[in-house]
Amino acid sequence: MIFRLSDFHFPDPAARLYPETPDRPWVLEVGFGDGRFWPHFARTFPQPPNYLGVEISGVSLLKAHRRLKEAGLDNAVVTKLPADVLVREVIPHAALDIIVVNFPDPWPKAGHTEHRLLRAPFFQLAASRLRPGGAVLLTTDHDEYFEFACAEAENSGVMAVDTVQAPPAAALETKYALKWRDLGLGAHHARFTPTAHPQVPHGTTAPYPELENDVPHAVLTLPASFEPAHFAKQTTRGQNWTVVLLDLYSSLRRDGWVALAHVVEGELTQEVLVGITRREDGSHLVRLAKFGGPIITPGVKAAVGAVTTWLESEGAAIRHRGY
């Protein structure tokens, strides 16, 4: 099953995601590629555990979904989302049994190590989301990244490092593993087990609200001289977010306009639509559109604010701010 952002609860218990198998172990695979690992690994259990896969490639998402469906793995959920966002916001405390990371992007260029997943903050987050006895399993062909990840796990203060065990056989059936095996190269494997389970809180993100009044919005009156052609791309920055207003379009109903905003908050990037809709009393409602099921974050609220501020600079009179 493919999940969108808006399909998740924050956090989301396994019993809701897997109502038919709520008591089975729960495995998360980060960066599942084309989905070859899980059908092999699932067969090593008496019953297939509940599976959650996360990727940032839409093409990989579709390939993996098809592969899992063909394998008859019905208790599997895949989604397109940054891994640390999913682990922090979706996974409850002490809920996972295993986190699998096979052949992650090593970000090998100088100065790019901050983009690597397996750094001390992620290990602390993982320790908070793993059950006692759980583990992070890493398999990689990259020597330097392997050493880096092991050092970061030790520096996290919450992980023990075991580099003696062999990788799961399923990890050696993935696309990258087969590539390196054909070249006569091997792979490194480490098992990271929590020595403590810190309380890493969930953030303030939430899915698109069901109550209309909770949706970020503003009410304003546009001047008779308002001309949408005056719009130009603009960027607004806050402490932890960046909003880029990219373009303004006429709405399909011809009752206003729609602004396209690019919102970046750490590892989470969303593109959202902000509508500017004419109301019966002559005022206009500036409101986040539900299209795409956005997560309501401070940056998304700021996108509504950025559109409102621009309209104010064009002579709009603000009646109400709801963001």
Short mmCIF file of N, CA and C in Angstrom, two decimals, residues 149-221:
data_model
loop_
_atom_site.label_atom_id
_atom_site.label_comp_id
_atom_site.label_asym_id
_atom_site.label_seq_id
_atom_site.Cartn_x
_atom_site.Cartn_y
_atom_site.Cartn_z
N ALA A 149 29.88 5.92 10.04
CA ALA A 149 28.64 5.54 10.71
C ALA A 149 28.92 4.86 12.04
N CYS A 150 29.91 3.98 12.07
CA CYS A 150 30.26 3.30 13.33
C CYS A 150 30.73 4.31 14.38
N ALA A 151 31.53 5.27 13.96
CA ALA A 151 32.02 6.29 14.89
C ALA A 151 30.87 7.16 15.38
N GLU A 152 29.95 7.52 14.49
CA GLU A 152 28.81 8.35 14.88
C GLU A 152 27.89 7.59 15.85
N ALA A 153 27.72 6.30 15.64
CA ALA A 153 26.91 5.50 16.55
C ALA A 153 27.52 5.50 17.95
N GLU A 154 28.82 5.34 18.03
CA GLU A 154 29.49 5.37 19.33
C GLU A 154 29.40 6.75 19.96
N ASN A 155 29.55 7.79 19.14
CA ASN A 155 29.48 9.16 19.66
C ASN A 155 28.07 9.54 20.12
N SER A 156 27.07 8.83 19.63
CA SER A 156 25.70 9.14 20.03
C SER A 156 25.46 8.86 21.50
N GLY A 157 26.25 7.96 22.08
CA GLY A 157 26.11 7.62 23.49
C GLY A 157 24.97 6.67 23.80
N VAL A 158 24.26 6.20 22.76
CA VAL A 158 23.09 5.35 23.01
C VAL A 158 23.12 4.07 22.17
N MET A 159 24.23 3.81 21.49
CA MET A 159 24.29 2.64 20.61
C MET A 159 25.56 1.83 20.85
N ALA A 160 25.40 0.51 20.89
CA ALA A 160 26.53 -0.40 20.87
C ALA A 160 26.74 -0.85 19.43
N VAL A 161 28.00 -1.03 19.04
CA VAL A 161 28.34 -1.33 17.65
C VAL A 161 28.89 -2.74 17.54
N ASP A 162 28.30 -3.55 16.67
CA ASP A 162 28.75 -4.91 16.41
C ASP A 162 29.04 -5.03 14.92
N THR A 163 30.30 -5.22 14.56
CA THR A 163 30.70 -5.33 13.15
C THR A 163 31.16 -6.74 12.81
N VAL A 164 30.85 -7.70 13.68
CA VAL A 164 31.32 -9.07 13.48
C VAL A 164 30.35 -9.88 12.64
N GLN A 165 29.06 -9.67 12.84
CA GLN A 165 28.06 -10.48 12.15
C GLN A 165 28.05 -10.21 10.65
N ALA A 166 27.66 -11.24 9.91
CA ALA A 166 27.50 -11.10 8.46
C ALA A 166 26.18 -10.40 8.16
N PRO A 167 26.08 -9.74 7.02
CA PRO A 167 24.81 -9.09 6.67
C PRO A 167 23.74 -10.13 6.38
N PRO A 168 22.46 -9.75 6.52
CA PRO A 168 21.40 -10.67 6.10
C PRO A 168 21.59 -11.03 4.63
N ALA A 169 21.34 -12.27 4.30
CA ALA A 169 21.51 -12.70 2.91
C ALA A 169 20.67 -11.85 1.97
N ALA A 170 19.53 -11.38 2.45
CA ALA A 170 18.65 -10.56 1.60
C ALA A 170 19.31 -9.25 1.20
N ALA A 171 20.19 -8.72 2.07
CA ALA A 171 20.86 -7.45 1.76
C ALA A 171 21.81 -7.61 0.58
N LEU A 172 22.22 -8.82 0.32
CA LEU A 172 23.15 -9.07 -0.79
C LEU A 172 22.42 -9.40 -2.08
N GLU A 173 21.08 -9.28 -2.07
CA GLU A 173 20.28 -9.50 -3.27
C GLU A 173 19.74 -8.20 -3.84
N THR A 174 20.12 -7.07 -3.26
CA THR A 174 19.66 -5.78 -3.75
C THR A 174 20.44 -5.39 -5.01
N LYS A 175 19.92 -4.39 -5.70
CA LYS A 175 20.53 -3.97 -6.97
C LYS A 175 22.00 -3.59 -6.80
N TYR A 176 22.29 -2.79 -5.76
CA TYR A 176 23.67 -2.33 -5.58
C TYR A 176 24.57 -3.46 -5.10
N ALA A 177 24.04 -4.35 -4.25
CA ALA A 177 24.84 -5.47 -3.79
C ALA A 177 25.24 -6.37 -4.95
N LEU A 178 24.30 -6.65 -5.84
CA LEU A 178 24.61 -7.50 -7.00
C LEU A 178 25.63 -6.84 -7.91
N LYS A 179 25.54 -5.51 -8.03
CA LYS A 179 26.49 -4.77 -8.86
C LYS A 179 27.91 -4.94 -8.33
N TRP A 180 28.07 -4.75 -7.01
CA TRP A 180 29.40 -4.85 -6.43
C TRP A 180 29.90 -6.28 -6.39
N ARG A 181 28.98 -7.24 -6.22
CA ARG A 181 29.38 -8.65 -6.22
C ARG A 181 29.90 -9.05 -7.59
N ASP A 182 29.26 -8.55 -8.65
CA ASP A 182 29.72 -8.86 -10.00
C ASP A 182 31.10 -8.30 -10.27
N LEU A 183 31.45 -7.23 -9.56
CA LEU A 183 32.78 -6.63 -9.70
C LEU A 183 33.80 -7.28 -8.78
N GLY A 184 33.36 -8.29 -8.02
CA GLY A 184 34.27 -8.97 -7.11
C GLY A 184 34.51 -8.23 -5.81
N LEU A 185 33.64 -7.28 -5.48
CA LEU A 185 33.80 -6.48 -4.28
C LEU A 185 32.84 -6.95 -3.19
N GLY A 186 33.20 -6.70 -1.95
CA GLY A 186 32.38 -7.12 -0.83
C GLY A 186 31.62 -5.97 -0.22
N ALA A 187 30.98 -6.23 0.91
CA ALA A 187 30.20 -5.20 1.61
C ALA A 187 30.46 -5.30 3.10
N HIS A 188 30.36 -4.17 3.77
CA HIS A 188 30.50 -4.11 5.23
C HIS A 188 29.12 -4.21 5.86
N HIS A 189 29.08 -4.74 7.08
CA HIS A 189 27.82 -4.82 7.80
C HIS A 189 28.04 -4.49 9.27
N ALA A 190 27.09 -3.76 9.85
CA ALA A 190 27.13 -3.45 11.27
C ALA A 190 25.73 -3.57 11.84
N ARG A 191 25.69 -3.98 13.09
CA ARG A 191 24.44 -4.04 13.85
C ARG A 191 24.56 -3.08 15.02
N PHE A 192 23.70 -2.09 15.07
CA PHE A 192 23.72 -1.09 16.13
C PHE A 192 22.53 -1.35 17.06
N THR A 193 22.82 -1.63 18.32
CA THR A 193 21.76 -1.93 19.28
C THR A 193 21.73 -0.86 20.37
N PRO A 194 20.55 -0.38 20.74
CA PRO A 194 20.45 0.69 21.74
C PRO A 194 20.93 0.24 23.12
N THR A 195 21.69 1.09 23.74
CA THR A 195 22.07 0.90 25.15
C THR A 195 21.21 1.78 26.05
N ALA A 196 20.44 2.65 25.46
CA ALA A 196 19.49 3.51 26.16
C ALA A 196 18.39 3.88 25.17
N HIS A 197 17.25 4.28 25.70
CA HIS A 197 16.12 4.65 24.85
C HIS A 197 15.66 6.05 25.24
N PRO A 198 16.37 7.07 24.74
CA PRO A 198 16.04 8.44 25.13
C PRO A 198 14.66 8.85 24.64
N GLN A 199 14.07 9.82 25.31
CA GLN A 199 12.77 10.35 24.90
C GLN A 199 13.01 11.49 23.91
N VAL A 200 12.98 11.16 22.63
CA VAL A 200 13.09 12.18 21.59
C VAL A 200 11.67 12.54 21.18
N PRO A 201 11.22 13.75 21.47
CA PRO A 201 9.80 14.08 21.24
C PRO A 201 9.47 14.20 19.77
N HIS A 202 8.21 14.00 19.47
CA HIS A 202 7.71 14.29 18.14
C HIS A 202 7.62 15.80 17.98
N GLY A 203 7.64 16.26 16.73
CA GLY A 203 7.59 17.70 16.48
C GLY A 203 6.16 18.21 16.53
N THR A 204 5.96 19.34 15.90
CA THR A 204 4.65 19.98 15.92
C THR A 204 3.92 19.80 14.59
N THR A 205 4.45 18.96 13.71
CA THR A 205 3.81 18.78 12.42
C THR A 205 2.52 18.00 12.57
N ALA A 206 1.58 18.27 11.72
CA ALA A 206 0.30 17.56 11.72
C ALA A 206 -0.19 17.47 10.29
N PRO A 207 -0.99 16.46 9.96
CA PRO A 207 -1.52 16.38 8.60
C PRO A 207 -2.55 17.46 8.36
N TYR A 208 -3.04 17.51 7.15
CA TYR A 208 -4.03 18.53 6.80
C TYR A 208 -5.23 18.42 7.74
N PRO A 209 -5.60 19.49 8.44
CA PRO A 209 -6.68 19.42 9.44
C PRO A 209 -8.03 19.10 8.80
N GLU A 210 -8.86 18.40 9.56
CA GLU A 210 -10.21 18.11 9.09
C GLU A 210 -11.14 19.29 9.35
N LEU A 211 -10.85 20.10 10.37
CA LEU A 211 -11.69 21.23 10.69
C LEU A 211 -11.27 22.44 9.86
N GLU A 212 -12.23 23.05 9.20
CA GLU A 212 -11.93 24.16 8.31
C GLU A 212 -11.25 25.31 9.05
N ASN A 213 -11.64 25.57 10.28
CA ASN A 213 -11.08 26.70 11.02
C ASN A 213 -9.62 26.50 11.39
N ASP A 214 -9.15 25.24 11.32
CA ASP A 214 -7.76 24.95 11.67
C ASP A 214 -6.81 25.12 10.48
N VAL A 215 -7.36 25.30 9.29
CA VAL A 215 -6.53 25.46 8.10
C VAL A 215 -5.97 26.89 8.09
N PRO A 216 -4.65 27.06 7.88
CA PRO A 216 -4.08 28.42 7.82
C PRO A 216 -4.81 29.27 6.78
N HIS A 217 -5.20 30.49 7.17
CA HIS A 217 -5.99 31.32 6.27
C HIS A 217 -5.90 32.79 6.68
N ALA A 218 -6.39 33.64 5.83
CA ALA A 218 -6.55 35.06 6.11
C ALA A 218 -7.74 35.55 5.31
N VAL A 219 -8.38 36.61 5.81
CA VAL A 219 -9.48 37.25 5.11
C VAL A 219 -9.09 38.70 4.86
N LEU A 220 -9.27 39.18 3.63
CA LEU A 220 -8.83 40.53 3.28
C LEU A 220 -9.70 41.11 2.18
N THR A 221 -9.56 42.39 1.96
CA THR A 221 -10.25 43.07 0.89
C THR A 221 -9.22 43.62 -0.10
#
